[in-house]
XYZ file of C-alpha atoms in Angstrom:
136
model
C 44.154 -19.600 -7.794
C 46.006 -16.989 -5.736
C 44.324 -14.747 -3.192
C 44.873 -11.728 -5.447
C 43.175 -13.507 -8.366
C 40.262 -14.522 -6.098
C 39.826 -10.947 -4.887
C 39.891 -9.584 -8.449
C 37.376 -12.206 -9.578
C 35.024 -11.360 -6.686
C 35.389 -7.624 -7.328
C 34.555 -8.133 -11.008
C 31.518 -10.245 -10.138
C 30.248 -7.609 -7.696
C 30.755 -4.862 -10.268
C 28.823 -6.786 -12.912
C 26.027 -7.616 -10.462
C 25.838 -4.004 -9.322
C 25.573 -2.553 -12.804
C 23.064 -5.194 -13.879
C 20.829 -4.691 -10.854
C 21.192 -0.900 -10.545
C 18.071 -0.070 -12.619
C 16.002 -2.335 -10.354
C 17.346 -0.763 -7.170
C 16.669 2.721 -8.569
C 12.948 1.875 -8.434
C 13.163 -0.011 -5.131
C 12.853 3.092 -2.961
C 9.324 4.018 -3.990
C 6.592 5.269 -1.691
C 4.456 2.525 -0.108
C 1.896 1.132 -2.535
C 3.809 2.228 -5.658
C 5.395 -0.322 -7.952
C 7.486 0.389 -11.053
C 8.337 -2.051 -13.840
C 10.720 -0.819 -16.531
C 9.824 -2.167 -19.972
C 12.122 -0.176 -22.267
C 15.306 1.870 -22.140
C 16.873 3.055 -25.394
C 19.114 5.844 -26.664
C 17.457 8.583 -28.716
C 18.884 10.134 -31.889
C 19.470 13.319 -29.871
C 22.897 12.763 -28.228
C 22.801 12.492 -24.445
C 19.085 11.622 -24.304
C 17.186 8.379 -23.866
C 13.646 7.050 -23.688
C 12.569 5.022 -20.668
C 9.161 3.392 -20.483
C 7.800 2.246 -17.128
C 4.551 0.777 -15.867
C 3.666 2.474 -12.583
C 1.202 0.605 -10.356
C -0.663 2.426 -7.586
C -2.385 0.534 -4.772
C -5.697 2.004 -3.650
C -4.987 5.423 -2.095
C -1.252 5.310 -2.891
C 0.496 8.555 -3.809
C 3.790 9.590 -5.333
C 4.709 12.935 -3.729
C 6.022 16.026 -5.468
C 8.912 15.251 -7.809
C 10.281 16.109 -11.248
C 12.157 14.421 -14.106
C 15.224 15.487 -16.155
C 13.087 15.531 -19.313
C 9.547 15.153 -20.561
C 7.051 12.535 -19.376
C 3.948 11.242 -21.102
C 1.591 9.468 -18.692
C -1.120 7.165 -20.085
C -3.617 5.709 -17.608
C -4.047 1.947 -18.047
C -6.257 1.242 -15.045
C -8.211 3.188 -12.419
C -8.252 6.921 -11.753
C -5.104 8.967 -11.146
C -5.009 12.580 -10.004
C -1.994 14.716 -10.947
C -1.107 17.909 -9.147
C 1.292 20.571 -10.447
C 2.630 23.230 -8.094
C 0.258 26.196 -7.978
C -2.352 24.658 -10.326
C -5.656 22.846 -9.840
C -5.505 19.027 -9.869
C -6.005 17.090 -13.108
C -7.929 13.801 -12.944
C -7.344 11.112 -15.568
C -9.217 7.864 -16.136
C -8.448 4.811 -18.276
C -7.343 5.865 -21.755
C -6.506 9.469 -20.795
C -2.995 10.838 -21.174
C -1.015 13.798 -19.910
C 2.139 15.576 -21.101
C 4.426 16.662 -18.266
C 7.117 19.198 -19.291
C 10.776 18.708 -18.346
C 11.470 19.744 -14.773
C 7.786 20.335 -13.921
C 7.211 19.587 -10.240
C 4.179 17.335 -9.881
C 2.607 14.558 -7.820
C 0.301 11.662 -8.662
C -2.105 9.630 -6.584
C -4.705 6.953 -7.018
C -8.085 8.455 -6.131
C -10.158 5.503 -7.359
C -11.791 2.681 -5.419
C -9.284 0.042 -6.587
C -5.794 -0.226 -8.021
C -4.545 2.136 -10.726
C -1.755 1.921 -13.284
C -0.116 4.178 -15.829
C 2.357 3.726 -18.634
C 4.961 6.462 -18.148
C 7.210 7.296 -21.067
C 10.179 9.499 -20.216
C 12.332 11.354 -22.766
C 15.185 12.294 -20.484
C 18.816 13.290 -20.173
C 20.991 10.216 -20.037
C 22.857 9.478 -16.810
C 20.663 11.629 -14.552
C 18.344 10.212 -11.882
C 14.940 9.511 -13.408
C 13.050 10.856 -10.397
C 14.093 13.933 -8.424
C 12.200 14.248 -5.125
C 11.112 17.682 -3.966
């Protein structure tokens, strides 16, 4: 195997590894105490849009600061108590079994205000190819 062939092979392997692991690294830079596990990513019938479903785990007292998404989000609380805050509005508190619709581009935050861990199932209907979370 020539040096050129070796370099091309390594470059191809790095490219494949990078594209395979990219979704995991996108969630790696979360605030302390926040964990995200993607369970579904699929194209929608509407061209240029996709659905992404993620379990978001909040340690006790953990918060996800103000941010937005390039599409709609539906949050369903699986565990604990989560408080959502929209800019200029009073906080909304959800418990297990409660859900919330978050409009596209709405700046909001979420935090665990319960005495233990909390978790939500977040379903995003978003523009394909854009960052899922936009920090504010």
